[in-house]
Structures are given as structure tokens and as C-alpha cells.
């Protein structure tokens, strides 16, 4: 009978996801919102209330939410793992300042503000402090997935939000410790808190060092066998093991999965792993979002509607106002501060843990904990909509700021953008992909026809020599996120790379090379990454050949990824050897 019930619940999940989620996609409200609403409908607080009226509703109700929550929690691990897989330790280091500055200010100020609001509303010290700590954190799963759906994860705002979310995951240990101390009358907060933070730092460092020692040999062993099943099995083992280690130490299990992704991002198997893990992530994340919706009791919400709406309004108002203030204090531009504040205005899944622990230790009353959990769940449901609203408001502020800047100085304002040198077929392709991800960019070209055509298509492009530092400076080179060199003439491309490296030593430079020899010269000039036309062309031909003779798409992608990494490694080694033998002047 239990097996029949489990099968029925799985069937209800698949049917609800297959009907509600596509509907919300059609309405452009996103997959996350679809899963959340589907969870409310088929949960015990939705159709579950209609079972006494008609027993048929029982066949469309998921009653054993706890069973699905365990699987749904794995979805968060896979989501954070894939995010780490797409990043690297170098990229995480680049957002370190934002993570500590903006994230630290946001968590501290929001906690203080919600504590103050709770105290003014008549709650006790313990209640108000628990509210502040729990509601200060946001949902990593919902925020990152919503950003990915709207293609905002790679934008400056997306990177800021990701940095803040990483810091929030690190705050799990101090918050759990404080809740435990509140339940022990007379306990000392200071020493325990310092001990908890030190433990968090030690665990993160240990996971990284242990992973670098074990992960690469394991993945090379799996890759050498050519067995896809073994590769994915070892990947799953690494994800779950890293999550278990950080969870055991009191940290978020999602943080461990994120670290595992960072470790595997440094291997040549990251592309294949990403493809293999994607189906697991999508299915399990859907389960997680639905279980969040299932925690909402529609009848209870209606019965306390004025109180809940007032609390939600207060929560959003405080987090929006204080979040915006924190991000402005961290020197973020006004549009970015507005959008990030809206993105992080909702509560997170960790609030459920905090309120459960607080109620268990008699820090807050059980009825208050249930009410707070409902408010947290509803705020998570509304988070994707807040992100959309924030994006639209940010776009308006950005347009107004640009107009004001041009009106005062007569010049365009550039910041955290990509500068493209050359706008032929390669430059245009790069610009189109950046535009699709809503990443700001500007291009330079000496071909007036290219400039005219691209301007008509809406690209930010100017006629100018990309090898001249004063022209690059006018396009905000000192604030550029990266440079892309796609100039046709080999000597001109090398001069652009040399100019950038000379005047902006820390710049990230991606360059297109006409040949392997040209690629080595570009690396010697200071390019960060070089893509030779000949290499990519030959890989594409080889891939088509392998697919044509019957190899699966996944196997073809894996072979090409390995071949690409081997070729680039040899190219970099050769460039380093040539550079030592004959250094480039200037």
C-alpha cells in the first residue's frame, strides 16, 4: 500500500508540473513560480482541505510532504553545484569584495532593522532577534534559478546577488549558534560565536584542500575508463560528500555542493559533468519548489489574512529599504542596488530551520513559529515576481542615469562592461551573445560599414582605433569587466593586447587568433585566453564526423572538451617557453 501511495504522489507531482508549469511559462511568469503555485494547489493546505467534501480530491493531493522534501533538498545541492561548476576560484575571488562588503552590510543591517521592527511591534527580545536573523537571509535556490531563467545570472547584478547569497550561506553557523544560546539561559554569546565562525572557515579550507588532493585523481581515473556511468557516479559522490561534510560541521550543505562545483570546474571534465547533472538538477529542484508551496496552508492564510499581508508588507518594505541602503553604502550603482534589493527581498528556506529550532528550544512560541514560517514561505513564492519588478525599475533608473550623464558631460557612461575590438563576424557574434544575457558591452571598429550596420541593429559601437589607449579610456577601460580582441589583422590584434596589458595590467583579455602561431604570440603579448580559428574549426569538423558515424552527442561533447583543453594547454606551455626564450618588449 505504501508503494501505491508513493507512486500516486509521484504521479500527482508529474501531472501538476506538466500542467501548471507550462502555463506559467506561457504567461512569462517563470518555471519557479509555476512549481511554487503547483505545490500550493496539490499540497495538504490546498486540495487537502477539499478531501472531506469529496474523496476524489485525495487522489490529487500530496500528503507525505516530508518524503518529497528530502529529495527536493538534493535539488538545492545540484543547483549550487552547477553554479560552482560554471565559476572558478579566480572568479569567486573577483567577487570577494562584493561578497564581504555588500553581503555583510545587507545581512547586518537587515537583521538589525527587522529586530527593531519586531521590538516596536511588541515582541520580546528573543522573538525579534530570531525574526531578524531568519528573515535577513534569502532563498539561494529560488533567486539563482529565477536569475538564470531571466538570463541575469551572468550580469553584474547577478554576480552581486550570488556573492551575497554565498555569504548568507556562511552565516548559517553563527545564526544556529545564537539560536541555541538563546535557548540556554545565561550562556555566553561572544566565545561561542567566535568559535563557530572559526569552525566555518576551517571547514571551508579543509574541503577545498582535501578536494584538490582527491577530486582530480578520481575524475582522471573515471575519464580514463571511458565509462559515463562511473563518471556520473563519482560526481554524485563528490557532491553528496562535500554537502555532508559542511552540513555535519553546522554549515549549509548547499555551500559544500558549491565548493564541489568549484573544485570540478578546474578539471577538463566540467563540460561533460554539466550535461550529465542537468536533468537531475531540474527534476529535483522542481520537487523542492513544490514542497515550499506545500508548506502554505490556504485556509490558515485566509483566516489570518490581514495579519499576514501586513507582516509581508513590513518584511518587504524593510528588506527593500535597508537592502538598497546597504548596497549603496557598498558603492553599487543605483540601478544595481535597486534590482539586487528586490531580488533578495524574500526570505529563504533556512528560515524554516531557524523557526523550527527556535520553537524546539522554547525561544519562541510554537504558534508564532508557524505564523513566521507561513510568512517566509509566501515571501519565497513572491520572490520571482519581485525580481521581475526590480529588473524593470533598474532598467528605468539606468536609462535616466544615462540620459543625465549625457546631458551633463555629453559622453556615455560605462561601467562593468565588455569592450570589443573589431566588429566583423566574430565581434558581432560575441556582441549578440552578450546582448542575449543582458551584459553591457561596447565595440570599436575602423570599418565605417560595420559601425553603421551595427548601430542600426542597436549595438553600442563607435568608429575608432582599438589600439589607442586614449580611445579605450574614453570607453571606460578602467571599469571594464573584460576585453575581447577580434581584429582581423594579426599585428593590430597583438598591439591592442599589448596596449591593454600595458595600461590596465589586471585586465581580462579574450582574443581570437588566426592561427596557432598567432595564438602563441597573443598569449606572449598578455592575452588571458586565446581561441584559434583553426582549432575550433577542426574541432567542429571532428565533432560532426564523430556524430555522423554514430557516437552519442554526450560522448562527442566529452571528446571535444578534452581535445580542446589539451590543445590549449600545449599552446599556453609553448607560449610560456617562447616568452622565456625571447621576451616581448613594451
Phi, psi and omega in degrees: 000322179297322180294322178296318179296318179297318179296320180297317180297320178296320180295318178299317179301313183294319180293314180298316179295324182286340181258307187287315185298311177300326178298315180290328174296318179297324179278002179062034177259354173095157181291321182301311180299322179298314179295320180297314180294320178300320178296319178299318184293311187268001181281173179296338177270001178247259177301335181303329180284345183266353181300318178298332179285316180212120185296343179297331178295339178297330180286344181249017182243136173264115185260325182270076184292324182301324180296321179283332181297324179299319177287322180297324178298329176296330178299322177296319179300314181293324179297310180294327177297313182293328176295314177298325180295327180276347178260199175199168179297327179294318180290323176295321176299326181292332179260011182300318180297316179296321182297313182283317183288294182295316182294315180298316178296316182298312182296314183294313184289321179294319177301314180296319183292317180291323175301314179298318179296321179293318179296318179294334180278358176101006179280156178289169180303311183299314180301311184297319180294319178297317176303312183299313182292319184289314184281346180291332182273153181243170183277110178300315184296311184292316183296310183293320179293320178296318178297319179296319179299321182269008179057043180246359185292329181270359180278166176306318179297318178298320179293321178297312180300318179297318178299317179296318181295322177298315178298319179299322177297325178290339181279357182300313183299307179303321182293316178299319180297316181296318179298318178297320179294321179298331179279351179245102184298131177088359180288152182268126184283314189305298183301319181296322181292316178298318179298319180295317179295317178299319179298319180299315180296316181297318181296316180298314180297318181297317179299317181294312181294316179296320180296317180295333179282325188256321190298309184299313176301320179298313182293323178293324176297314180295318180295325181294330180286337183072012182264111181296324181297318179295320180299312182289328179295316179293323177298313178298321178298317180295317180299308184293321181295315179296318177296322180292322181295311181292325178293319180298328180277000179096357177275176176287135176297329178298327178296319177298318178296321177298316178297322177298319176298319178299318180297316181285342177294342181271001179258164180282000183259006188298323181293315179295319180298318180301316180295319184289324186278335186309313180297321177300313183300311184298315182293312184289326177295321176301318176299317181298312181298322178293321180293329174297316178297326181291342179284350183268123178263110185299318181296317180295322179295315179297321181294331180241031189304311181301316181296315182293317178297320178295318179294319177298316180299318179295318180300311182294319181298315181294312183292325178292311183294310183288323177298316178300316179299317181296317182288328175290323176296331177277010175068034173277147176299154184304313179300317180294322179295320179296309183296317181296321178299318178292319181300322185260015185287336181279168176278180181235171181297336180292339177300325179300318180295314182299313183291327177295314179296318182295320178290321180297321182270010179061030175283319175230158182289148181301321181292325175293320179298318180296317179296316180296323178295319177297316179297318179298315181297316179296321178295326177292322177298322183276351183303314179300321179294320178298322178298320178295314179299316179298320178297319179292319178295319179298321179298321178293315179297321180296318179295318179295318180296322179294317178296318180295319180296317180291326181291328183273316187253344184075010181233159177282153179252123182240142177197137177052047185240177177248132177256125183251124176261111183098130183230047171280209184294324180288313179299320180295322179295316179299315180299320180296319179292321177296319179296321180297329179266005179060038177262122183298141181205159177215146185235156175234140177204147178263003177264110185297330179292319177299317181295315182296313182295316181293324178297319178298328181278358175096007180280148173278103184218146181225151175281123181178163181271114184285356178268355182264122185296328182292329177288316177299323180297323179293337178268015176076040182300327181290342179250005185289143178282326180193163175241145176235124182251111180233024182295142185288317183284127186299315181295322180293319178299318179294321179294322178297316179297316180298319180298314181297313182295326181289316186268334179227079189303331184267008184293149172264121187238117174254131186229147172264133181247145179284332183207174178294322177297315178297323179298317179297321179294320179296321177295321177295327179286344177122009178295142178284318182214139182230137177242108179284135177303316184299319181296310182294323178296316180292324178293320178296317178298314181297321178297316177299321179296311181298319178294323182292332181264008168113000179288143178297154180302320181296319180294321179297314180299320180295314180298318182292321179297317178296313180299321180295316180295319179297314181296318180291323178297316178297320181296317179293320179297318180294319179297321179294320179294318179295322181295324179289326182285322184217086182299148178277130177283151175077000000 
